[in-house]
Coordinates of C-alpha atoms in Angstrom, one line a residue:
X1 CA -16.3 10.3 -22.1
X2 CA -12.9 8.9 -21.5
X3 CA -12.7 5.5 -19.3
X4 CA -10.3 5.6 -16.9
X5 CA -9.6 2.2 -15.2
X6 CA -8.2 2.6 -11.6
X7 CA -6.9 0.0 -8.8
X8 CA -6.7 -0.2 -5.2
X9 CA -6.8 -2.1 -2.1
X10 CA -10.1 -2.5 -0.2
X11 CA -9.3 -0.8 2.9
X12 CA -10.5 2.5 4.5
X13 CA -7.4 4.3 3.0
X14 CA -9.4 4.8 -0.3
X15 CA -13.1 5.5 0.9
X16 CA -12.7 9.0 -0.9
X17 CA -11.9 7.3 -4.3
X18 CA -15.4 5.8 -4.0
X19 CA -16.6 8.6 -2.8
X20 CA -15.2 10.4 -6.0
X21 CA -16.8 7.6 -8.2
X22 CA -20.3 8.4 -6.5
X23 CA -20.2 12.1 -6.6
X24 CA -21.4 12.7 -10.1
X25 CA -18.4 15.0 -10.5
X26 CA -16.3 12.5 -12.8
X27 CA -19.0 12.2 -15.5
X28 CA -19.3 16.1 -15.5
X29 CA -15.9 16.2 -16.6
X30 CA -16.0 13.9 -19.2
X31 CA -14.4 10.8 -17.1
X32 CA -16.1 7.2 -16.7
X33 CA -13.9 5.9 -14.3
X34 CA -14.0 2.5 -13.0
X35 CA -12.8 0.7 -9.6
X36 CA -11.5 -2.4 -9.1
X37 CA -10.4 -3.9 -6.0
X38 CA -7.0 -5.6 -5.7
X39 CA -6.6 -8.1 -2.6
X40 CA -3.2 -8.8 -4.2
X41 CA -2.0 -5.5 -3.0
X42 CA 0.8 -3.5 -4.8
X43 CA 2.3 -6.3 -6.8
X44 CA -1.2 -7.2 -8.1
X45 CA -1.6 -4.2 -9.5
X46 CA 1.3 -3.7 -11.2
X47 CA 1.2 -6.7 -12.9
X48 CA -2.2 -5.2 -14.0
X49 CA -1.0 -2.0 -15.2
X50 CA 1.9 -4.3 -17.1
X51 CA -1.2 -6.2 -18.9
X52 CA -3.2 -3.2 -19.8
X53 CA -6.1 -4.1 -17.3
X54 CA -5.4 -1.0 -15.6
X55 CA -4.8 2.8 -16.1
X56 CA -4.0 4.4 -12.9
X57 CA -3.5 2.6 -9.3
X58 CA -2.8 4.0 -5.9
X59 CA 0.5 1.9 -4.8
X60 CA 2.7 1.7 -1.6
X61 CA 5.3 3.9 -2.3
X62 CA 8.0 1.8 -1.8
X63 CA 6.2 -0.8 -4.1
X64 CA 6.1 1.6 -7.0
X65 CA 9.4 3.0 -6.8
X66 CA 10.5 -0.7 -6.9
X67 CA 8.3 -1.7 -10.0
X68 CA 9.6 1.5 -12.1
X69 CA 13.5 1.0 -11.1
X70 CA 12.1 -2.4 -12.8
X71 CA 11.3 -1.2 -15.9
X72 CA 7.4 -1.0 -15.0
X73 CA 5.5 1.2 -17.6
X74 CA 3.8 3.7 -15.4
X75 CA 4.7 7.1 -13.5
X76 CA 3.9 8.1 -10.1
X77 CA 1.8 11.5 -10.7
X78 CA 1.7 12.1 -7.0
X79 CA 1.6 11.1 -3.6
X80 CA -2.1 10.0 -2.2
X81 CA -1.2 10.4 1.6
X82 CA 1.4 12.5 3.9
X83 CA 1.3 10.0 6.5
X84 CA 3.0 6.8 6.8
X85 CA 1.1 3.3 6.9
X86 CA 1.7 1.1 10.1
X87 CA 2.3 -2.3 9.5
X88 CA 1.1 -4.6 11.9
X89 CA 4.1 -7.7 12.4
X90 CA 1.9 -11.0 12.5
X91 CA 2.4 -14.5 13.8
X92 CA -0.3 -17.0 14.1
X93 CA -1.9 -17.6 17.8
X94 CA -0.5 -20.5 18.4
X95 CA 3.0 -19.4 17.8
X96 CA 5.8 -20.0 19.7
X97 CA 7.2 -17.0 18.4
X98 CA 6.6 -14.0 21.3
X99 CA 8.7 -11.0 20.4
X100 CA 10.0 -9.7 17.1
X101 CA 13.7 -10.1 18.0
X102 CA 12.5 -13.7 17.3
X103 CA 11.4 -13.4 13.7
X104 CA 14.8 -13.8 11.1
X105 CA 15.3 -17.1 10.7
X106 CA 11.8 -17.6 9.8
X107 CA 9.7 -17.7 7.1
X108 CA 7.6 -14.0 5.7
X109 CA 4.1 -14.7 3.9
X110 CA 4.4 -11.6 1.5
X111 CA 1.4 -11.4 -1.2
X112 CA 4.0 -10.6 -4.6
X113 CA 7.6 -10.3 -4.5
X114 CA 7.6 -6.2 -5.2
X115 CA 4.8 -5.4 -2.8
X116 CA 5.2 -3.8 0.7
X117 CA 4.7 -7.3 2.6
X118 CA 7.9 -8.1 0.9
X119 CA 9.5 -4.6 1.0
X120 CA 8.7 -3.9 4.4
X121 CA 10.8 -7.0 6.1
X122 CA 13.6 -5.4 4.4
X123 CA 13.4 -2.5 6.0
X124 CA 12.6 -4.2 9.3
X125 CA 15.9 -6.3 8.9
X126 CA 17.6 -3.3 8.3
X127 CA 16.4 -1.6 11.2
X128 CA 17.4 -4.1 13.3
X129 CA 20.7 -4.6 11.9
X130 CA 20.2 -8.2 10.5
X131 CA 21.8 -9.6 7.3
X132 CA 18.5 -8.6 4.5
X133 CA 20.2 -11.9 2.5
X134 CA 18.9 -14.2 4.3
X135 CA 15.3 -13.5 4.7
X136 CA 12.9 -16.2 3.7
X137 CA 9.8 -15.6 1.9
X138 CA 6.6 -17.7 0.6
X139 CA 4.2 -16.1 -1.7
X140 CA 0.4 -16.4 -0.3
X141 CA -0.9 -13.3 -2.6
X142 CA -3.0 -12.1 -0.4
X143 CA -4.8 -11.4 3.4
X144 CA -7.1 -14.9 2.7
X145 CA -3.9 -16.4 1.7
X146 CA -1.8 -15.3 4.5
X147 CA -4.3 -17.1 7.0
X148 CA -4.3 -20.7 5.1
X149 CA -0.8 -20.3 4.9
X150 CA -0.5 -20.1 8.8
X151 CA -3.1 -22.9 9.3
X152 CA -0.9 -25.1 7.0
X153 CA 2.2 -23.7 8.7
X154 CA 3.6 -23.2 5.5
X155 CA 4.7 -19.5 6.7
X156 CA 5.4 -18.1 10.1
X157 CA 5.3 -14.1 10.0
X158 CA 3.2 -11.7 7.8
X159 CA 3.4 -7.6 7.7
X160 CA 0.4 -6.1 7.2
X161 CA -1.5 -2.8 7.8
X162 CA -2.4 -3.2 11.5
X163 CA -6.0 -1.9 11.4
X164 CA -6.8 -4.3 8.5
X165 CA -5.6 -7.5 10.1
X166 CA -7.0 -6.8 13.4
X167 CA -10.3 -8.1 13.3
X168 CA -8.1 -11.6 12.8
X169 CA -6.2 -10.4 15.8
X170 CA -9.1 -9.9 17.9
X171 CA -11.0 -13.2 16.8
X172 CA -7.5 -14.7 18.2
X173 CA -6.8 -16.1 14.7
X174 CA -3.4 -13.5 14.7
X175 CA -1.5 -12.3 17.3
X176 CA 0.2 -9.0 16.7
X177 CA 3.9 -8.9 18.2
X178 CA 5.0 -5.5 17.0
X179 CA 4.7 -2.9 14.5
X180 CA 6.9 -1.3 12.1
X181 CA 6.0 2.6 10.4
X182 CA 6.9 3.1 6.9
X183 CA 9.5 6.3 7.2
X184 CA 8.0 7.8 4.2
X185 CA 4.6 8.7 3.2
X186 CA 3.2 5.6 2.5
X187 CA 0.6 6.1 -0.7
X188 CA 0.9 7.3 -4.7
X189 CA -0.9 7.5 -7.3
X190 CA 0.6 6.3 -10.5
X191 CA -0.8 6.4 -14.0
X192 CA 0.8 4.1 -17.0
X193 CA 2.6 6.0 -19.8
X194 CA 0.1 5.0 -22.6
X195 CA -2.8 7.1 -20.1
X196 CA -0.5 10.0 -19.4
X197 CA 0.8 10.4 -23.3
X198 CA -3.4 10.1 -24.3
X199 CA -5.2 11.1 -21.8
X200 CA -2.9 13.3 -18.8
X201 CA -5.7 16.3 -18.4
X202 CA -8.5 13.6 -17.3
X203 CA -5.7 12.2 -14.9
X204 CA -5.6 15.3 -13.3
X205 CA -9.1 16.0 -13.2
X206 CA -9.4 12.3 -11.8
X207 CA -7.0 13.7 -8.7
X208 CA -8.7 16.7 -8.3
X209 CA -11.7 14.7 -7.8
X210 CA -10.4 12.6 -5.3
X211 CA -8.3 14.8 -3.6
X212 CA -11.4 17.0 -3.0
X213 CA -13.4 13.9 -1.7
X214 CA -10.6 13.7 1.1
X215 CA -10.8 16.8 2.3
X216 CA -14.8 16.5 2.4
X217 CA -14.2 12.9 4.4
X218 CA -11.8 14.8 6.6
X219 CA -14.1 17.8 7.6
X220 CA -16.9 15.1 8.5
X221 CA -18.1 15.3 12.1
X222 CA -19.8 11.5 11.2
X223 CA -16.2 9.9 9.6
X224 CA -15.5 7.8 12.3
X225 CA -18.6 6.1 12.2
X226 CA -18.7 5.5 8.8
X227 CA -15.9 4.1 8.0
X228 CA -16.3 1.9 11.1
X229 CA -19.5 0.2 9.3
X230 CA -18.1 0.4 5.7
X231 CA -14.9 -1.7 6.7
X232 CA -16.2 -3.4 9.5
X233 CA -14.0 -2.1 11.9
X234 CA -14.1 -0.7 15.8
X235 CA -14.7 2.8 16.0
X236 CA -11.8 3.4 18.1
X237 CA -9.4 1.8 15.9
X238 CA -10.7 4.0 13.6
X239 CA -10.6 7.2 15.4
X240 CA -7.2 5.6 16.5
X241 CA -5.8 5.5 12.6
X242 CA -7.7 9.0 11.4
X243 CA -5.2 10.2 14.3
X244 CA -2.4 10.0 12.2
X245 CA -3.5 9.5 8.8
X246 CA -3.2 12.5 6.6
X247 CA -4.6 12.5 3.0
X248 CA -3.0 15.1 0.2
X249 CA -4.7 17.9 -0.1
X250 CA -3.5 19.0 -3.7
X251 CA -1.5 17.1 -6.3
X252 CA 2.1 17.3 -5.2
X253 CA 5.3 15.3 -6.2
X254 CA 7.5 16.2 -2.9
X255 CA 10.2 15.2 -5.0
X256 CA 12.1 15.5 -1.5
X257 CA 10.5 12.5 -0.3
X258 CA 10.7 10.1 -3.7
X259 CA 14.5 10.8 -3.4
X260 CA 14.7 10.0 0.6
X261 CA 12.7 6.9 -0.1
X262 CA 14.6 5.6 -3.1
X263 CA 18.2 6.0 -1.3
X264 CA 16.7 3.8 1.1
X265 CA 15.5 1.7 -1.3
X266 CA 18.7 1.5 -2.6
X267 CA 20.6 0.7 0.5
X268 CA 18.6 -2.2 1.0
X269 CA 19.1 -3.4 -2.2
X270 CA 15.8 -3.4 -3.8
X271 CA 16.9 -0.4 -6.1
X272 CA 20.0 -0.3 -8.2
X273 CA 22.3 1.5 -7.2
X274 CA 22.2 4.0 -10.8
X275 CA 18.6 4.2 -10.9
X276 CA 17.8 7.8 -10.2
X277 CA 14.6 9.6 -9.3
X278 CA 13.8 11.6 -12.1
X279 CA 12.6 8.5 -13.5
X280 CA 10.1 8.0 -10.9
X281 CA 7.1 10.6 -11.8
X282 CA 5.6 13.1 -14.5
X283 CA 4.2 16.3 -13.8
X284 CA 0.8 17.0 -14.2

């Protein structure tokens, strides 16, 4: 049996990774994989794969792009979703901030620099035509931390996936004052070089796995429900998100979209400007 280590965020995005785990099918392909849950996000888990803590991880895309350009040691064997995430734009309640025209001059809780609460105000700025320079940023590391940080008004704004935060936006803790769409499929899976070079068969068998699982969630008649009571959410948020989310059905690279997403990376001036693509992935 080969251990295989693997990372994600706790949100409904990867129910068919646990679904994977639970199947039976891992062990009959010789694979003992193991989950763990990262409330650090995309940042966190880098850092993990950097310590050897971690073998594979399924990253914002934007996040891992950044992290290799950075000299991270891991590959991105293929994209997890063909959908973008929504990222809900956050103030606290009591906020005299009401529209996101309003946001600049303040201060962005991200969870790491490198992850896609720190990525994403970027390309927010950009969108909006506002000098990225300036942005102001305080590290929280997480959803938990996010929420003392506004009760200590030691932050002012927060970017996070809409469907995750709202319960917080219902109780009236959050108030939700826009939204901004990644323009790229939002999810990858990466594996770190030390896996690939030892163990790159049982990676692929790992996606296969997984991949399959999606497609099983997807087909479900009961889905909606499910996940609702899994992740504690409303069943028309959920039925709202399934609306537009879109897992991979196969393992696939679209190089076509790595390269869109790192010239925008580039313009914004999270990517050097001679870091190239090619670098970004290995083929399983």
């Amino acid at each position: 049996m080969i251990r295989l280590r693997i990372g994600g965020v706790p949100e409904h995005y990867n129910l068919p990774w646990h679904m994977a785990l639970k199947s039976g099918e891992l062990e009959a392909k010789g694979i003992k994989a193991e989950w763990t849950d990262f409330y650090e996000g995309t940042g966190g888990m880098i850092q993990a794969i950097k310590n050897e803590e971690l073998d594979m991880a399924i990253l914002l895309t934007e996040g891992a792009i950044s992290g290799i350009s950075r000299s991270a040691n891991y590959k991105i064997v293929s994209f997890y979703t063909d959908s973008p995430i929504i990222w809900g734009i956050h103030v606290p309640a009591e906020s005299d901030i009401h529209d996101v025209n309003e946001i600049y001059h303040h201060r962005y809780a991200i969870s790491r620099y490198g992850s896609g609460s720190h990525l994403m105000p970027y390309v927010h700025a950009r969108q909006q035509d506002w000098p990225v320079h300036k942005l102001q940023f305080r590290v929280i590391n997480n959803l938990d931390g996010a929420r003392l940080a506004f009760k200590e008004e030691k932050a002012d704004v927060f970017f996070w996936e809409k469907f995750t935060t709202k319960p917080y936006v219902d109780s009236g803790e959050f108030r939700r004052i826009g939204e901004c769409p990644t323009p790229w499929s939002c999810f990858v899976v990466v594996a770190s070089q030390q896996t690939l070079a030892l163990h790159a068969d049982k990676v692929k068998a790992l996606l296969e796995t997984a991949f399959g699982q999606a497609q099983k969630l997807t087909a479900d008649p009961d889905k909606v429900e499910k996940i609702a009571q899994l992740y504690d959410l409303k069943s028309e948020d959920v039925a709202e998100w399934l609306s537009y989310t879109k897992w991979s059905a196969s393992i696939d690279l679209k190089e076509g979209v790595l390269n869109d997403t790192t010239e925008t990376l580039k313009d914004l001036g999270l990517v050097h400007q001679k870091f190239t693509p090619k670098n970004l992935y290995h083929k399983l």
